Amino acid sequence: MQGSSADSLARLTDALGTAIEGGADGAALGEGLFGAADVLRAQPALRRATTDPSMPAEAKRALATGVFGSHLDAAATEIVGTAAGLRWTRSSDLGAALEQLGVVALVKAGDAKGEGDRIEDELFAFGRAVTENHDLRDALSDPGRSDADKQALVRGLLEGRASDGSIRLAERSVSGAHLTVTRAIGEYAKIAAGTRNRLVALVRAARPLGDDEQQRLGEVLSRQYDRPVHINVVVEPALVGGVRVEIGDQVIDGTIASRLDDARRRLVG
């Protein structure tokens, strides 16, 4: 998001944090925000009305409160009403912001129970499972299956194996708000890390890394970036040895395969 939408999202994120610190149920708040985002995506007329820059902020706030007040709890209604009263660069940005805030609320709820790390790990693992399992990916992207059916499939796979927050976010990933499940999970993982003031490092290694190795690597990266770093490991035997670390747009390649390729290029050149 850019311009006024980014500013509005920042204000709402602060308001969300204040609401949860004040005792609001983060999980319920997240569900309410997801529901409001779905309604706005499905009803273009309502979306345009609640983001119309020519309409007074209080009028838009009153409209949103009137539409959602009987369906959402007080905390979610307050956030949605506040959101409608702010300025948005594009009308679609309001629904996208509520979607992101819903993820933040669920992550905060999980973090309050000491499950923040677990949620990040489980989101990554689910995303990898979808990427690597063609049958699962096809089932979750099948336009002939309803969202409810896809969500039931996800819950059946994860229930008893993952935290409540992870299951709900995995279910949410089939909604189409981010086009594909893997894209949605990737976005949720970024939001989760950002909410917890952490960076995410994707580490590609020729073999699984032990807990001690991951801890040492995490400590080195945390010192380098001056922020906690959450590590996700993908095993790729073709790398032969060493590791390749990706943090945002930055890549640290220390794999044997890359050094061999470099040596070959120098010989050819």
CSV table of N, CA and C in Angstrom, one decimal, residues 81-228:
chain,number,residue,atom,x,y,z
A,81,GLY,N,-15.3,0.6,11.8
A,81,GLY,CA,-15.8,2.0,11.7
A,81,GLY,C,-14.7,3.0,11.5
A,82,THR,N,-13.7,2.9,12.3
A,82,THR,CA,-12.5,3.8,12.3
A,82,THR,C,-11.9,3.7,10.9
A,83,ALA,N,-11.8,2.5,10.3
A,83,ALA,CA,-11.2,2.3,9.0
A,83,ALA,C,-12.0,3.0,7.9
A,84,ALA,N,-13.3,2.9,8.0
A,84,ALA,CA,-14.1,3.6,7.0
A,84,ALA,C,-13.9,5.1,7.1
A,85,GLY,N,-13.6,5.6,8.2
A,85,GLY,CA,-13.5,7.1,8.3
A,85,GLY,C,-12.1,7.6,7.9
A,86,LEU,N,-11.2,6.7,7.5
A,86,LEU,CA,-9.9,7.1,7.1
A,86,LEU,C,-9.8,7.2,5.6
A,87,ARG,N,-8.7,7.7,5.0
A,87,ARG,CA,-8.6,7.9,3.6
A,87,ARG,C,-7.8,6.7,3.0
A,88,TRP,N,-8.3,6.3,1.8
A,88,TRP,CA,-7.7,5.1,1.1
A,88,TRP,C,-7.4,5.5,-0.3
A,89,THR,N,-6.2,5.1,-0.8
A,89,THR,CA,-5.7,5.4,-2.1
A,89,THR,C,-6.7,4.8,-3.2
A,90,ARG,N,-7.0,3.5,-2.9
A,90,ARG,CA,-7.9,2.8,-3.8
A,90,ARG,C,-9.0,2.2,-3.0
A,91,SER,N,-10.2,2.0,-3.5
A,91,SER,CA,-11.3,1.5,-2.7
A,91,SER,C,-11.0,0.0,-2.2
A,92,SER,N,-10.2,-0.7,-3.0
A,92,SER,CA,-9.9,-2.1,-2.6
A,92,SER,C,-8.9,-2.1,-1.4
A,93,ASP,N,-8.3,-1.0,-1.1
A,93,ASP,CA,-7.3,-1.0,0.0
A,93,ASP,C,-8.0,-1.2,1.3
A,94,LEU,N,-9.2,-0.8,1.5
A,94,LEU,CA,-9.9,-0.9,2.8
A,94,LEU,C,-10.0,-2.4,3.1
A,95,GLY,N,-10.5,-3.2,2.2
A,95,GLY,CA,-10.7,-4.6,2.5
A,95,GLY,C,-9.4,-5.3,2.7
A,96,ALA,N,-8.3,-4.9,1.9
A,96,ALA,CA,-7.0,-5.5,2.1
A,96,ALA,C,-6.4,-5.2,3.4
A,97,ALA,N,-6.7,-4.0,3.9
A,97,ALA,CA,-6.2,-3.6,5.2
A,97,ALA,C,-6.9,-4.4,6.3
A,98,LEU,N,-8.2,-4.6,6.2
A,98,LEU,CA,-8.9,-5.4,7.2
A,98,LEU,C,-8.4,-6.8,7.2
A,99,GLU,N,-8.1,-7.3,6.0
A,99,GLU,CA,-7.6,-8.7,5.9
A,99,GLU,C,-6.3,-8.8,6.7
A,100,GLN,N,-5.4,-7.8,6.4
A,100,GLN,CA,-4.1,-7.8,7.1
A,100,GLN,C,-4.2,-7.7,8.6
A,101,LEU,N,-5.1,-6.8,9.0
A,101,LEU,CA,-5.4,-6.6,10.5
A,101,LEU,C,-5.9,-7.9,11.1
A,102,GLY,N,-6.7,-8.6,10.4
A,102,GLY,CA,-7.2,-9.9,10.9
A,102,GLY,C,-6.1,-10.9,11.2
A,103,VAL,N,-5.1,-10.9,10.3
A,103,VAL,CA,-3.9,-11.8,10.5
A,103,VAL,C,-3.2,-11.3,11.7
A,104,VAL,N,-3.0,-10.0,11.8
A,104,VAL,CA,-2.2,-9.4,13.0
A,104,VAL,C,-2.9,-9.8,14.3
A,105,ALA,N,-4.3,-9.7,14.3
A,105,ALA,CA,-5.0,-10.0,15.5
A,105,ALA,C,-4.8,-11.5,15.9
A,106,LEU,N,-4.9,-12.4,14.9
A,106,LEU,CA,-4.7,-13.8,15.2
A,106,LEU,C,-3.3,-14.1,15.7
A,107,VAL,N,-2.3,-13.4,15.1
A,107,VAL,CA,-0.9,-13.6,15.5
A,107,VAL,C,-0.7,-13.1,16.9
A,108,LYS,N,-1.3,-12.0,17.2
A,108,LYS,CA,-1.2,-11.4,18.6
A,108,LYS,C,-1.8,-12.3,19.6
A,109,ALA,N,-3.0,-12.9,19.2
A,109,ALA,CA,-3.7,-13.8,20.1
A,109,ALA,C,-2.8,-15.0,20.4
A,110,GLY,N,-2.2,-15.6,19.3
A,110,GLY,CA,-1.3,-16.7,19.5
A,110,GLY,C,-0.1,-16.4,20.3
A,111,ASP,N,0.5,-15.2,20.1
A,111,ASP,CA,1.7,-14.7,20.8
A,111,ASP,C,1.4,-14.6,22.3
A,112,ALA,N,0.2,-14.1,22.6
A,112,ALA,CA,-0.2,-14.0,24.0
A,112,ALA,C,-0.2,-15.3,24.7
A,113,LYS,N,-0.4,-16.4,24.0
A,113,LYS,CA,-0.4,-17.8,24.6
A,113,LYS,C,0.9,-18.4,24.5
A,114,GLY,N,1.9,-17.7,24.0
A,114,GLY,CA,3.3,-18.2,23.9
A,114,GLY,C,3.4,-19.1,22.7
A,115,GLU,N,2.6,-18.9,21.7
A,115,GLU,CA,2.6,-19.7,20.5
A,115,GLU,C,3.1,-19.0,19.2
A,116,GLY,N,3.7,-17.8,19.4
A,116,GLY,CA,4.2,-17.0,18.3
A,116,GLY,C,5.1,-17.8,17.4
A,117,ASP,N,6.2,-18.4,18.0
A,117,ASP,CA,7.2,-19.1,17.2
A,117,ASP,C,6.5,-20.3,16.5
A,118,ARG,N,5.6,-21.0,17.2
A,118,ARG,CA,5.0,-22.2,16.7
A,118,ARG,C,4.1,-21.8,15.4
A,119,ILE,N,3.4,-20.7,15.5
A,119,ILE,CA,2.6,-20.2,14.4
A,119,ILE,C,3.5,-20.0,13.2
A,120,GLU,N,4.6,-19.3,13.3
A,120,GLU,CA,5.5,-19.0,12.2
A,120,GLU,C,6.0,-20.3,11.6
A,121,ASP,N,6.4,-21.3,12.5
A,121,ASP,CA,6.9,-22.6,12.0
A,121,ASP,C,5.8,-23.3,11.2
A,122,GLU,N,4.6,-23.3,11.8
A,122,GLU,CA,3.5,-24.1,11.2
A,122,GLU,C,3.1,-23.5,9.9
A,123,LEU,N,3.0,-22.2,9.8
A,123,LEU,CA,2.7,-21.6,8.5
A,123,LEU,C,3.7,-21.9,7.4
A,124,PHE,N,5.0,-21.9,7.8
A,124,PHE,CA,6.0,-22.3,6.8
A,124,PHE,C,5.8,-23.7,6.4
A,125,ALA,N,5.6,-24.6,7.3
A,125,ALA,CA,5.5,-26.0,7.0
A,125,ALA,C,4.3,-26.3,6.2
A,126,PHE,N,3.1,-25.6,6.4
A,126,PHE,CA,1.9,-25.8,5.6
A,126,PHE,C,2.2,-25.3,4.2
A,127,GLY,N,2.8,-24.1,4.1
A,127,GLY,CA,3.1,-23.6,2.8
A,127,GLY,C,4.0,-24.6,2.0
A,128,ARG,N,5.0,-25.2,2.6
A,128,ARG,CA,5.8,-26.1,1.9
A,128,ARG,C,5.1,-27.4,1.5
A,129,ALA,N,4.2,-27.8,2.4
A,129,ALA,CA,3.4,-29.0,2.1
A,129,ALA,C,2.5,-28.8,0.9
A,130,VAL,N,1.9,-27.6,0.8
A,130,VAL,CA,1.1,-27.3,-0.4
A,130,VAL,C,1.9,-27.2,-1.7
A,131,THR,N,3.1,-26.6,-1.5
A,131,THR,CA,4.0,-26.4,-2.7
A,131,THR,C,4.5,-27.8,-3.2
A,132,GLU,N,4.8,-28.7,-2.3
A,132,GLU,CA,5.4,-30.0,-2.7
A,132,GLU,C,4.4,-31.1,-3.0
A,133,ASN,N,3.2,-30.9,-2.6
A,133,ASN,CA,2.1,-31.9,-2.8
A,133,ASN,C,1.2,-31.5,-3.9
A,134,HIS,N,1.3,-32.0,-5.1
A,134,HIS,CA,0.5,-31.5,-6.2
A,134,HIS,C,-1.0,-31.8,-6.0
A,135,ASP,N,-1.3,-33.0,-5.4
A,135,ASP,CA,-2.7,-33.3,-5.2
A,135,ASP,C,-3.3,-32.3,-4.2
A,136,LEU,N,-2.6,-32.0,-3.2
A,136,LEU,CA,-3.2,-31.1,-2.2
A,136,LEU,C,-3.3,-29.7,-2.8
A,137,ARG,N,-2.3,-29.3,-3.6
A,137,ARG,CA,-2.4,-27.9,-4.2
A,137,ARG,C,-3.5,-27.9,-5.2
A,138,ASP,N,-3.7,-28.9,-5.9
A,138,ASP,CA,-4.8,-29.0,-6.9
A,138,ASP,C,-6.2,-28.9,-6.2
A,139,ALA,N,-6.3,-29.7,-5.1
A,139,ALA,CA,-7.5,-29.7,-4.3
A,139,ALA,C,-7.9,-28.3,-3.7
A,140,LEU,N,-6.9,-27.6,-3.3
A,140,LEU,CA,-7.1,-26.3,-2.6
A,140,LEU,C,-7.3,-25.2,-3.6
A,141,SER,N,-7.0,-25.5,-4.9
A,141,SER,CA,-7.1,-24.4,-5.9
A,141,SER,C,-8.3,-24.8,-6.9
A,142,ASP,N,-9.0,-25.9,-6.7
A,142,ASP,CA,-10.0,-26.4,-7.5
A,142,ASP,C,-11.2,-25.4,-7.5
A,143,PRO,N,-11.5,-24.7,-8.6
A,143,PRO,CA,-12.7,-23.8,-8.6
A,143,PRO,C,-14.0,-24.5,-8.4
A,144,GLY,N,-14.0,-25.8,-8.6
A,144,GLY,CA,-15.3,-26.5,-8.4
A,144,GLY,C,-15.6,-26.8,-7.0
A,145,ARG,N,-14.7,-26.7,-6.1
A,145,ARG,CA,-14.9,-26.9,-4.7
A,145,ARG,C,-15.2,-25.6,-3.9
A,146,SER,N,-16.1,-25.7,-3.0
A,146,SER,CA,-16.4,-24.5,-2.2
A,146,SER,C,-15.3,-24.2,-1.2
A,147,ASP,N,-15.3,-22.9,-0.8
A,147,ASP,CA,-14.4,-22.6,0.3
A,147,ASP,C,-14.6,-23.4,1.5
A,148,ALA,N,-15.8,-23.7,1.9
A,148,ALA,CA,-16.1,-24.5,3.1
A,148,ALA,C,-15.5,-25.9,2.9
A,149,ASP,N,-15.6,-26.4,1.8
A,149,ASP,CA,-15.1,-27.8,1.5
A,149,ASP,C,-13.5,-27.7,1.6
A,150,LYS,N,-12.9,-26.7,1.1
A,150,LYS,CA,-11.5,-26.6,1.2
A,150,LYS,C,-11.0,-26.4,2.6
A,151,GLN,N,-11.8,-25.6,3.3
A,151,GLN,CA,-11.4,-25.3,4.7
A,151,GLN,C,-11.6,-26.6,5.6
A,152,ALA,N,-12.6,-27.4,5.3
A,152,ALA,CA,-12.7,-28.7,6.0
A,152,ALA,C,-11.5,-29.6,5.7
A,153,LEU,N,-11.0,-29.6,4.5
A,153,LEU,CA,-9.9,-30.4,4.1
A,153,LEU,C,-8.7,-29.9,4.9
A,154,VAL,N,-8.5,-28.6,5.0
A,154,VAL,CA,-7.3,-28.0,5.7
A,154,VAL,C,-7.4,-28.4,7.2
A,155,ARG,N,-8.6,-28.2,7.8
A,155,ARG,CA,-8.8,-28.5,9.2
A,155,ARG,C,-8.5,-30.0,9.4
A,156,GLY,N,-9.0,-30.8,8.6
A,156,GLY,CA,-8.8,-32.3,8.7
A,156,GLY,C,-7.3,-32.6,8.7
A,157,LEU,N,-6.5,-31.9,7.9
A,157,LEU,CA,-5.1,-32.2,7.8
A,157,LEU,C,-4.3,-31.7,9.1
A,158,LEU,N,-4.8,-30.6,9.6
A,158,LEU,CA,-4.0,-29.9,10.7
A,158,LEU,C,-4.5,-30.0,12.1
A,159,GLU,N,-5.8,-30.4,12.2
A,159,GLU,CA,-6.4,-30.4,13.6
A,159,GLU,C,-5.6,-31.5,14.4
A,160,GLY,N,-5.2,-31.1,15.6
A,160,GLY,CA,-4.5,-31.9,16.5
A,160,GLY,C,-3.0,-31.9,16.2
A,161,ARG,N,-2.6,-31.3,15.2
A,161,ARG,CA,-1.2,-31.2,14.8
A,161,ARG,C,-0.6,-29.8,14.8
A,162,ALA,N,-1.5,-28.8,14.8
A,162,ALA,CA,-1.1,-27.4,14.8
A,162,ALA,C,-1.9,-26.6,15.7
A,163,SER,N,-1.4,-25.4,16.0
A,163,SER,CA,-2.1,-24.5,16.9
A,163,SER,C,-3.4,-23.9,16.3
A,164,ASP,N,-4.3,-23.4,17.2
A,164,ASP,CA,-5.6,-22.9,16.7
A,164,ASP,C,-5.3,-21.7,15.7
A,165,GLY,N,-4.4,-20.9,16.0
A,165,GLY,CA,-4.1,-19.7,15.1
A,165,GLY,C,-3.6,-20.2,13.8
A,166,SER,N,-2.7,-21.2,13.7
A,166,SER,CA,-2.2,-21.7,12.5
A,166,SER,C,-3.3,-22.3,11.6
A,167,ILE,N,-4.1,-23.1,12.3
A,167,ILE,CA,-5.2,-23.7,11.6
A,167,ILE,C,-6.1,-22.7,11.0
A,168,ARG,N,-6.5,-21.7,11.7
A,168,ARG,CA,-7.4,-20.6,11.2
A,168,ARG,C,-6.8,-19.9,10.0
A,169,LEU,N,-5.5,-19.6,10.1
A,169,LEU,CA,-4.8,-18.9,9.0
A,169,LEU,C,-4.7,-19.8,7.8
A,170,ALA,N,-4.4,-21.0,8.0
A,170,ALA,CA,-4.4,-22.0,6.9
A,170,ALA,C,-5.8,-22.1,6.2
A,171,GLU,N,-6.8,-22.1,7.0
A,171,GLU,CA,-8.2,-22.1,6.5
A,171,GLU,C,-8.4,-20.9,5.7
A,172,ARG,N,-8.0,-19.7,6.2
A,172,ARG,CA,-8.2,-18.5,5.6
A,172,ARG,C,-7.5,-18.4,4.2
A,173,SER,N,-6.4,-19.1,4.1
A,173,SER,CA,-5.6,-19.0,2.9
A,173,SER,C,-6.4,-19.4,1.6
A,174,VAL,N,-7.5,-20.2,1.8
A,174,VAL,CA,-8.2,-20.7,0.6
A,174,VAL,C,-9.3,-19.7,0.2
A,175,SER,N,-9.4,-18.5,0.9
A,175,SER,CA,-10.5,-17.6,0.5
A,175,SER,C,-10.3,-16.9,-0.8
A,176,GLY,N,-9.1,-16.9,-1.3
A,176,GLY,CA,-8.9,-16.2,-2.6
A,176,GLY,C,-8.5,-14.7,-2.5
A,177,ALA,N,-8.3,-14.3,-1.2
A,177,ALA,CA,-8.0,-12.9,-1.0
A,177,ALA,C,-6.6,-12.6,-1.6
A,178,HIS,N,-5.7,-13.6,-1.6
A,178,HIS,CA,-4.4,-13.4,-2.1
A,178,HIS,C,-4.1,-14.3,-3.4
A,179,LEU,N,-5.2,-14.7,-4.1
A,179,LEU,CA,-5.2,-15.4,-5.3
A,179,LEU,C,-4.9,-16.9,-5.1
A,180,THR,N,-3.7,-17.2,-4.5
A,180,THR,CA,-3.4,-18.6,-4.3
A,180,THR,C,-3.1,-18.9,-2.8
A,181,VAL,N,-3.2,-20.2,-2.5
A,181,VAL,CA,-2.9,-20.6,-1.1
A,181,VAL,C,-1.5,-20.3,-0.7
A,182,THR,N,-0.5,-20.7,-1.6
A,182,THR,CA,0.9,-20.5,-1.2
A,182,THR,C,1.2,-19.0,-1.1
A,183,ARG,N,0.6,-18.2,-2.0
A,183,ARG,CA,0.9,-16.7,-1.9
A,183,ARG,C,0.3,-16.2,-0.6
A,184,ALA,N,-0.9,-16.6,-0.2
A,184,ALA,CA,-1.5,-16.2,1.0
A,184,ALA,C,-0.7,-16.6,2.2
A,185,ILE,N,-0.2,-17.8,2.3
A,185,ILE,CA,0.6,-18.3,3.4
A,185,ILE,C,1.9,-17.5,3.5
A,186,GLY,N,2.5,-17.2,2.3
A,186,GLY,CA,3.7,-16.4,2.3
A,186,GLY,C,3.5,-15.0,2.9
A,187,GLU,N,2.3,-14.4,2.5
A,187,GLU,CA,2.0,-13.1,3.0
A,187,GLU,C,1.7,-13.1,4.5
A,188,TYR,N,1.0,-14.2,5.0
A,188,TYR,CA,0.7,-14.3,6.4
A,188,TYR,C,2.0,-14.4,7.2
A,189,ALA,N,2.9,-15.2,6.7
A,189,ALA,CA,4.2,-15.4,7.4
A,189,ALA,C,5.0,-14.1,7.5
A,190,LYS,N,4.9,-13.3,6.5
A,190,LYS,CA,5.6,-12.0,6.5
A,190,LYS,C,4.9,-11.1,7.6
A,191,ILE,N,3.6,-11.1,7.6
A,191,ILE,CA,2.8,-10.3,8.5
A,191,ILE,C,3.1,-10.7,10.0
A,192,ALA,N,3.2,-12.1,10.1
A,192,ALA,CA,3.4,-12.6,11.5
A,192,ALA,C,4.8,-12.2,12.0
A,193,ALA,N,5.8,-12.2,11.1
A,193,ALA,CA,7.2,-11.8,11.5
A,193,ALA,C,7.2,-10.3,11.8
A,194,GLY,N,6.5,-9.5,10.9
A,194,GLY,CA,6.5,-8.1,11.2
A,194,GLY,C,5.8,-7.7,12.4
A,195,THR,N,4.7,-8.4,12.7
A,195,THR,CA,4.0,-8.2,14.0
A,195,THR,C,4.8,-8.4,15.2
A,196,ARG,N,5.7,-9.4,15.1
A,196,ARG,CA,6.6,-9.8,16.2
A,196,ARG,C,7.9,-9.1,16.1
A,197,ASN,N,8.1,-8.1,15.2
A,197,ASN,CA,9.3,-7.3,15.0
A,197,ASN,C,10.5,-8.2,14.7
A,198,ARG,N,10.3,-9.2,13.8
A,198,ARG,CA,11.3,-10.1,13.4
A,198,ARG,C,11.5,-10.1,11.9
A,199,LEU,N,12.7,-10.6,11.5
A,199,LEU,CA,12.9,-10.8,10.1
A,199,LEU,C,12.8,-12.3,9.9
A,200,VAL,N,12.5,-12.7,8.6
A,200,VAL,CA,12.4,-14.2,8.3
A,200,VAL,C,13.6,-14.5,7.3
A,201,ALA,N,14.4,-15.5,7.7
A,201,ALA,CA,15.4,-16.0,6.8
A,201,ALA,C,15.1,-17.3,6.2
A,202,LEU,N,15.1,-17.4,4.9
A,202,LEU,CA,14.9,-18.7,4.2
A,202,LEU,C,16.2,-19.3,4.0
A,203,VAL,N,16.5,-20.4,4.6
A,203,VAL,CA,17.8,-21.0,4.6
A,203,VAL,C,17.7,-22.3,3.7
A,204,ARG,N,18.5,-22.4,2.6
A,204,ARG,CA,18.5,-23.5,1.8
A,204,ARG,C,19.8,-24.3,2.1
A,205,ALA,N,19.7,-25.5,2.5
A,205,ALA,CA,20.9,-26.3,2.9
A,205,ALA,C,20.8,-27.7,2.2
A,206,ALA,N,22.0,-28.3,2.1
A,206,ALA,CA,22.0,-29.6,1.5
A,206,ALA,C,21.5,-30.7,2.4
A,207,ARG,N,21.5,-30.4,3.7
A,207,ARG,CA,21.0,-31.4,4.7
A,207,ARG,C,20.3,-30.7,5.8
A,208,PRO,N,19.5,-31.4,6.5
A,208,PRO,CA,18.8,-30.7,7.6
A,208,PRO,C,19.8,-30.1,8.6
A,209,LEU,N,19.4,-28.9,9.2
A,209,LEU,CA,20.3,-28.3,10.2
A,209,LEU,C,19.8,-28.7,11.6
A,210,GLY,N,20.8,-29.0,12.4
A,210,GLY,CA,20.4,-29.3,13.8
A,210,GLY,C,20.0,-28.1,14.6
A,211,ASP,N,19.4,-28.3,15.7
A,211,ASP,CA,18.9,-27.2,16.5
A,211,ASP,C,20.0,-26.3,16.9
A,212,ASP,N,21.2,-26.8,17.3
A,212,ASP,CA,22.3,-26.0,17.6
A,212,ASP,C,22.8,-25.1,16.4
A,213,GLU,N,22.8,-25.7,15.3
A,213,GLU,CA,23.2,-25.0,14.1
A,213,GLU,C,22.3,-23.9,13.7
A,214,GLN,N,21.0,-24.2,13.8
A,214,GLN,CA,20.0,-23.1,13.6
A,214,GLN,C,20.1,-22.0,14.6
A,215,GLN,N,20.3,-22.4,15.8
A,215,GLN,CA,20.4,-21.3,16.9
A,215,GLN,C,21.7,-20.4,16.6
A,216,ARG,N,22.8,-21.1,16.3
A,216,ARG,CA,24.0,-20.3,16.0
A,216,ARG,C,23.8,-19.4,14.8
A,217,LEU,N,23.2,-19.9,13.7
A,217,LEU,CA,23.0,-19.1,12.5
A,217,LEU,C,22.0,-18.0,12.8
A,218,GLY,N,21.0,-18.3,13.6
A,218,GLY,CA,20.0,-17.2,14.0
A,218,GLY,C,20.7,-16.1,14.8
A,219,GLU,N,21.6,-16.5,15.7
A,219,GLU,CA,22.3,-15.5,16.5
A,219,GLU,C,23.2,-14.6,15.6
A,220,VAL,N,23.9,-15.2,14.6
A,220,VAL,CA,24.8,-14.5,13.7
A,220,VAL,C,24.0,-13.5,12.9
A,221,LEU,N,22.9,-13.9,12.3
A,221,LEU,CA,22.0,-13.1,11.5
A,221,LEU,C,21.4,-12.0,12.3
A,222,SER,N,21.0,-12.3,13.5
A,222,SER,CA,20.3,-11.3,14.4
A,222,SER,C,21.3,-10.2,14.7
A,223,ARG,N,22.6,-10.5,14.9
A,223,ARG,CA,23.6,-9.5,15.2
A,223,ARG,C,23.8,-8.7,13.9
A,224,GLN,N,23.8,-9.3,12.8
A,224,GLN,CA,24.1,-8.6,11.5
A,224,GLN,C,23.0,-7.6,11.2
A,225,TYR,N,21.7,-8.1,11.4
A,225,TYR,CA,20.6,-7.2,11.0
A,225,TYR,C,20.0,-6.4,12.2
A,226,ASP,N,20.6,-6.6,13.4
A,226,ASP,CA,20.1,-5.9,14.6
A,226,ASP,C,18.6,-6.1,14.9
A,227,ARG,N,18.1,-7.3,14.5
A,227,ARG,CA,16.8,-7.6,14.8
A,227,ARG,C,16.7,-9.1,15.0
A,228,PRO,N,15.8,-9.6,15.8
A,228,PRO,CA,15.6,-11.1,15.8
A,228,PRO,C,15.3,-11.7,14.5
